[in-house]
PDB file of C-alpha atoms in Angstrom:
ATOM      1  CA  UNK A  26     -24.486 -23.105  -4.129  1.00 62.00           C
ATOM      2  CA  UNK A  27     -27.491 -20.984  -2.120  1.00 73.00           C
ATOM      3  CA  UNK A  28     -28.543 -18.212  -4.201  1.00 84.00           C
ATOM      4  CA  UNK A  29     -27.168 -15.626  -1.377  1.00 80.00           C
ATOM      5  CA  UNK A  30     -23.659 -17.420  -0.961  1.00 81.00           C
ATOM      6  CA  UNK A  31     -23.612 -16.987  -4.712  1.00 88.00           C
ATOM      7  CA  UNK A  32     -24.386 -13.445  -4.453  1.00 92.00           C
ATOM      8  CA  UNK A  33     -22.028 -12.890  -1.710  1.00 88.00           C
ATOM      9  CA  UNK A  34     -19.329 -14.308  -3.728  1.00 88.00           C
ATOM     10  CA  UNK A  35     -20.122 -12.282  -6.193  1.00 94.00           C
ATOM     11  CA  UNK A  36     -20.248  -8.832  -4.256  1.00 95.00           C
ATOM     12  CA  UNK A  37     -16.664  -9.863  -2.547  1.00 92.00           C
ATOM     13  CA  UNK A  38     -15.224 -10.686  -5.836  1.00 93.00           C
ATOM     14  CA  UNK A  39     -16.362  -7.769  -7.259  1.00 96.00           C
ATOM     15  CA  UNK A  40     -14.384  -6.065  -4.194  1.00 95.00           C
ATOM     16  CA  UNK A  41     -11.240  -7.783  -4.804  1.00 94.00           C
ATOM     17  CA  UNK A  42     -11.704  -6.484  -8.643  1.00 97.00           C
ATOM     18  CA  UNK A  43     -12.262  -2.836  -7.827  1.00 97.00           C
ATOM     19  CA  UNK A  44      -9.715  -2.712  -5.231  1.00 95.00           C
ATOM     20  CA  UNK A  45      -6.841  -4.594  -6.718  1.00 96.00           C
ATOM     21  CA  UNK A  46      -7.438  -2.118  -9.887  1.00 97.00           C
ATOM     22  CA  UNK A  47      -7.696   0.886  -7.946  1.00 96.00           C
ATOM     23  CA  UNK A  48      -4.139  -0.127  -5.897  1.00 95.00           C
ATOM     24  CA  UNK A  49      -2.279  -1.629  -8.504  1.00 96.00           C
ATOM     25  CA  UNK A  50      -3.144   1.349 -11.069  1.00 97.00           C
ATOM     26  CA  UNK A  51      -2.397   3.434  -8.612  1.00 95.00           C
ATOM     27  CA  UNK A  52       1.099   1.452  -7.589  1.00 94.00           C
ATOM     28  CA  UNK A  53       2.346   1.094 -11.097  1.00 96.00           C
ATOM     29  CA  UNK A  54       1.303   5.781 -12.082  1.00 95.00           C
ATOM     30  CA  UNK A  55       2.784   6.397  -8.557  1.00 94.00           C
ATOM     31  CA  UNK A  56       0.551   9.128  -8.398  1.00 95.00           C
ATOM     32  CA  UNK A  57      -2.717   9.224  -6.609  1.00 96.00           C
ATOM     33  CA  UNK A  58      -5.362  10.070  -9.326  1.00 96.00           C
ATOM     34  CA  UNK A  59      -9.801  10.696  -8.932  1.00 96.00           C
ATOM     35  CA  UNK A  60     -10.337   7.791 -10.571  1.00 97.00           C
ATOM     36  CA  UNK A  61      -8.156   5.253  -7.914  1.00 97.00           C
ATOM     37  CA  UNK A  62     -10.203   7.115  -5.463  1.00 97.00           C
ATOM     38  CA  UNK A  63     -13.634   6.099  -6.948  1.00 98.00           C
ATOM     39  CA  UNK A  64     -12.096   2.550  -7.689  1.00 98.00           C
ATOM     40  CA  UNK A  65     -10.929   2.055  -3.414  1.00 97.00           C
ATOM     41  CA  UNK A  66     -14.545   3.103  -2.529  1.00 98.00           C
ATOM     42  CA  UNK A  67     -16.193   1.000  -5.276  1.00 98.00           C
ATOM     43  CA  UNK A  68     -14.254  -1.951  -4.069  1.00 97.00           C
ATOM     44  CA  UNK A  69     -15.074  -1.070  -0.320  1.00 97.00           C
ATOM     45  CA  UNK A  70     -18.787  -0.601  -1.194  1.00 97.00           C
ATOM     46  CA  UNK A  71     -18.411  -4.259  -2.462  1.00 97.00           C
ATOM     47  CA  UNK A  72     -16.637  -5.503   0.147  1.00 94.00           C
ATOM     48  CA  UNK A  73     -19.718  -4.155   2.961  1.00 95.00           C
ATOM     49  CA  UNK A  74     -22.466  -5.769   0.976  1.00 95.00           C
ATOM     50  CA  UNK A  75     -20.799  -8.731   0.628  1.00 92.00           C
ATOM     51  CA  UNK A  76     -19.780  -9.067   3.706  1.00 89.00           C
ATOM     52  CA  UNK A  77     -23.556  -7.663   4.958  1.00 91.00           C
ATOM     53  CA  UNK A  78     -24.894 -10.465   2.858  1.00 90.00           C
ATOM     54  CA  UNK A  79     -22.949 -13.025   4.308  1.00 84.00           C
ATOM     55  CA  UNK A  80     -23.816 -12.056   7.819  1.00 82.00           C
ATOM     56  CA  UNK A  81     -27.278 -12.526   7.162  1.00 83.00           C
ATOM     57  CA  UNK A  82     -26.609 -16.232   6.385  1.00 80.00           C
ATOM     58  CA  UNK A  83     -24.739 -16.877   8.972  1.00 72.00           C
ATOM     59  CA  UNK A  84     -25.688 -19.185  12.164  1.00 77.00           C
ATOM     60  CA  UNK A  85     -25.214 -17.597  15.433  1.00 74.00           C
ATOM     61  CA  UNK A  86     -24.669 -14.490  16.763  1.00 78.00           C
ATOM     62  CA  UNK A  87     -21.900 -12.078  15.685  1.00 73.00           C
ATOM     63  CA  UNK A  88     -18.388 -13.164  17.179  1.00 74.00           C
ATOM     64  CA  UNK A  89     -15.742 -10.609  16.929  1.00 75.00           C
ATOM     65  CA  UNK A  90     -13.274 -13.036  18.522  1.00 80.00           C
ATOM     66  CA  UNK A  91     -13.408 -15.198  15.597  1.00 78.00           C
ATOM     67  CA  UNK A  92     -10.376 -14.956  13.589  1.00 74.00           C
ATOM     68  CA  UNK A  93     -11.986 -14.273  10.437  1.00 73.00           C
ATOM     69  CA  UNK A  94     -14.762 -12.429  11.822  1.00 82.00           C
ATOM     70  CA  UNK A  95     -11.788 -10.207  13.235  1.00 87.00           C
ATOM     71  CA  UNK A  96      -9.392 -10.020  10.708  1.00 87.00           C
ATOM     72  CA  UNK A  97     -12.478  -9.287   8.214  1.00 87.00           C
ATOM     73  CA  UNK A  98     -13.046  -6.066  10.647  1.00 90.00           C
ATOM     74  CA  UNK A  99      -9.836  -4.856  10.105  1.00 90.00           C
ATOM     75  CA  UNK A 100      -9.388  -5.058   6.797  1.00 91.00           C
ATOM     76  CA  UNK A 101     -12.764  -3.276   6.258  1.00 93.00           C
ATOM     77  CA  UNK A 102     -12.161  -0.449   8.719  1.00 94.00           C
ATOM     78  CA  UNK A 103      -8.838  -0.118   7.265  1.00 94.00           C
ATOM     79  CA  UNK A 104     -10.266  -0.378   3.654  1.00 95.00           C
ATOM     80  CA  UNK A 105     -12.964   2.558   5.298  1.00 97.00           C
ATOM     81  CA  UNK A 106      -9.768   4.922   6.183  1.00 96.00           C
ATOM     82  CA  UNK A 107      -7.299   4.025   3.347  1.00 96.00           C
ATOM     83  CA  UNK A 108     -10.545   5.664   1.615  1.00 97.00           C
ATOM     84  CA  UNK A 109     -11.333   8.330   3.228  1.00 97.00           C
ATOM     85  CA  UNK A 110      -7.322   9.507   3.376  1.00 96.00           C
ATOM     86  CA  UNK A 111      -7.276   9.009  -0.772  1.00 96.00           C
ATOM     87  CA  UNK A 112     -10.371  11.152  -1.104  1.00 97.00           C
ATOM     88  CA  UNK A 113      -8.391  14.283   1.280  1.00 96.00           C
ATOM     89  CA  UNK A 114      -5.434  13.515  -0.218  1.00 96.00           C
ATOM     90  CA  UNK A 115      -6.988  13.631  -4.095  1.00 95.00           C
ATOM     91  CA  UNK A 116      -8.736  17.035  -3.122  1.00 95.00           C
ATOM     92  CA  UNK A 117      -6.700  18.604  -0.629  1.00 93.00           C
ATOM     93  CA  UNK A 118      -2.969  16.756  -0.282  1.00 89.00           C
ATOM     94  CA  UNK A 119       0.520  17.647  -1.568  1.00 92.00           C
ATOM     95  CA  UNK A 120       2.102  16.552  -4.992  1.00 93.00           C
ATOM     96  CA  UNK A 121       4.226  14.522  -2.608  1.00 92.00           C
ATOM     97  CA  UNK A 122       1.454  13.031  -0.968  1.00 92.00           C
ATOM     98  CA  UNK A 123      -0.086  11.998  -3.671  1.00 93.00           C
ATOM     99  CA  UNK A 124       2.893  10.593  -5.148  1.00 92.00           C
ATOM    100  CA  UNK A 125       3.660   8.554  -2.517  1.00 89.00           C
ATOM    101  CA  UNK A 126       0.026   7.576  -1.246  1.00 90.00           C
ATOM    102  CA  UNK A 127       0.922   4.268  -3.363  1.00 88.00           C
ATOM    103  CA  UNK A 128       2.970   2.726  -0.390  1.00 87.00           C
ATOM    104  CA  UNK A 129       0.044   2.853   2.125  1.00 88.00           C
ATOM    105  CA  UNK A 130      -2.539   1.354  -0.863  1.00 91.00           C
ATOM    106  CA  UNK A 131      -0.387  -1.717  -0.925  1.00 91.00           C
ATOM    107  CA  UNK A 132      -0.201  -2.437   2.594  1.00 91.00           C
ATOM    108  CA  UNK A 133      -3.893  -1.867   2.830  1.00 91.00           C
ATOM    109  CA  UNK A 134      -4.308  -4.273  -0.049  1.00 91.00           C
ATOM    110  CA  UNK A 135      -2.284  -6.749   1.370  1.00 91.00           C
ATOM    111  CA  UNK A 136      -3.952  -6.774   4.740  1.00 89.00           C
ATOM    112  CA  UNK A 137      -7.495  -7.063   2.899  1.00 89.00           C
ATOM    113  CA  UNK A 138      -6.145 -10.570   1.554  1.00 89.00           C
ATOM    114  CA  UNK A 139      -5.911 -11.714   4.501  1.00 88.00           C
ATOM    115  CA  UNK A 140     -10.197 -12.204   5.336  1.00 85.00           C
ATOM    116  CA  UNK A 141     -10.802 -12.713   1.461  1.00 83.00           C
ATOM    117  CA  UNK A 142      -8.896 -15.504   1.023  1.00 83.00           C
ATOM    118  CA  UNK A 143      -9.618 -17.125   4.523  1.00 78.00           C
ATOM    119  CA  UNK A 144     -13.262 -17.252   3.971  1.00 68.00           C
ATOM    120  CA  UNK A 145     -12.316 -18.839   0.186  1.00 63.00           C
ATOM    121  CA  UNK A 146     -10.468 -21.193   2.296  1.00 64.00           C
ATOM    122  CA  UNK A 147     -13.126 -21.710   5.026  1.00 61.00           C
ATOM    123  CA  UNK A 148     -15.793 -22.256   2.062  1.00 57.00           C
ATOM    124  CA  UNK A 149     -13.635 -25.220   0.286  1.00 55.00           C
ATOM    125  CA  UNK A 150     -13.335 -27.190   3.538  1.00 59.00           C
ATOM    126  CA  UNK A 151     -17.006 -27.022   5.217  1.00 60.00           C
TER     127      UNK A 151
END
């Protein structure tokens, strides 16, 4: 494995890792705390330099209209606003937002699965 597809891997694992804590802690309190906050941007900080570090490998220009080129775009700008809503929500929001913040984290989560394990899937079969 190239040095920068090993790096790569590493940075997007590292997402999954960050993210799936932040959610899933998060999911299972049912309560919106700081630290799930720092954990979704950790895990989307990740998820850009992996995914900046793959783009530098890659041949050709940049395609939005590929599937996973697309479905990688939404799941980062979503990761971006599911973010930036748990950081107003932790400083700003309701008792009952933050207590049910949980059910937007998941579908967010779910969504990001979608790229991550696509481009696992595109990497086996090259």
């Amino acid at each position: 494995m190239p040095a920068p597809l090993l790096v790569a891997s590493i940075l997007i694992t590292l997402a999954l890792v960050f993210y799936s804590l932040g959610v899933w802690s998060e999911r299972l309190a049912r309560y919106l705390k700081p630290w799930h906050v720092v954990a979704f941007w950790t895990g989307f900080l990740f998820d850009v330099s992996g995914t900046w570090t793959m783009h530098q490998m890659a041949e050709g220009p940049f395609d939005l209209t590929a599937p996973h080129t697309l479905t990688g775009q939404i799941a980062l700008w979503l990761m971006f606003a599911h973010a930036l809503w748990a950081t107003y929500v932790s400083l700003k929001g309701s008792e009952n937002a933050r207590s049910g913040f949980h059910r937007f984290s998941l579908i967010v989560w779910l969504i990001w699965l979608i790229p991550y394990f696509g481009g696992m899937y595109m990497g086996m079969h090259r």
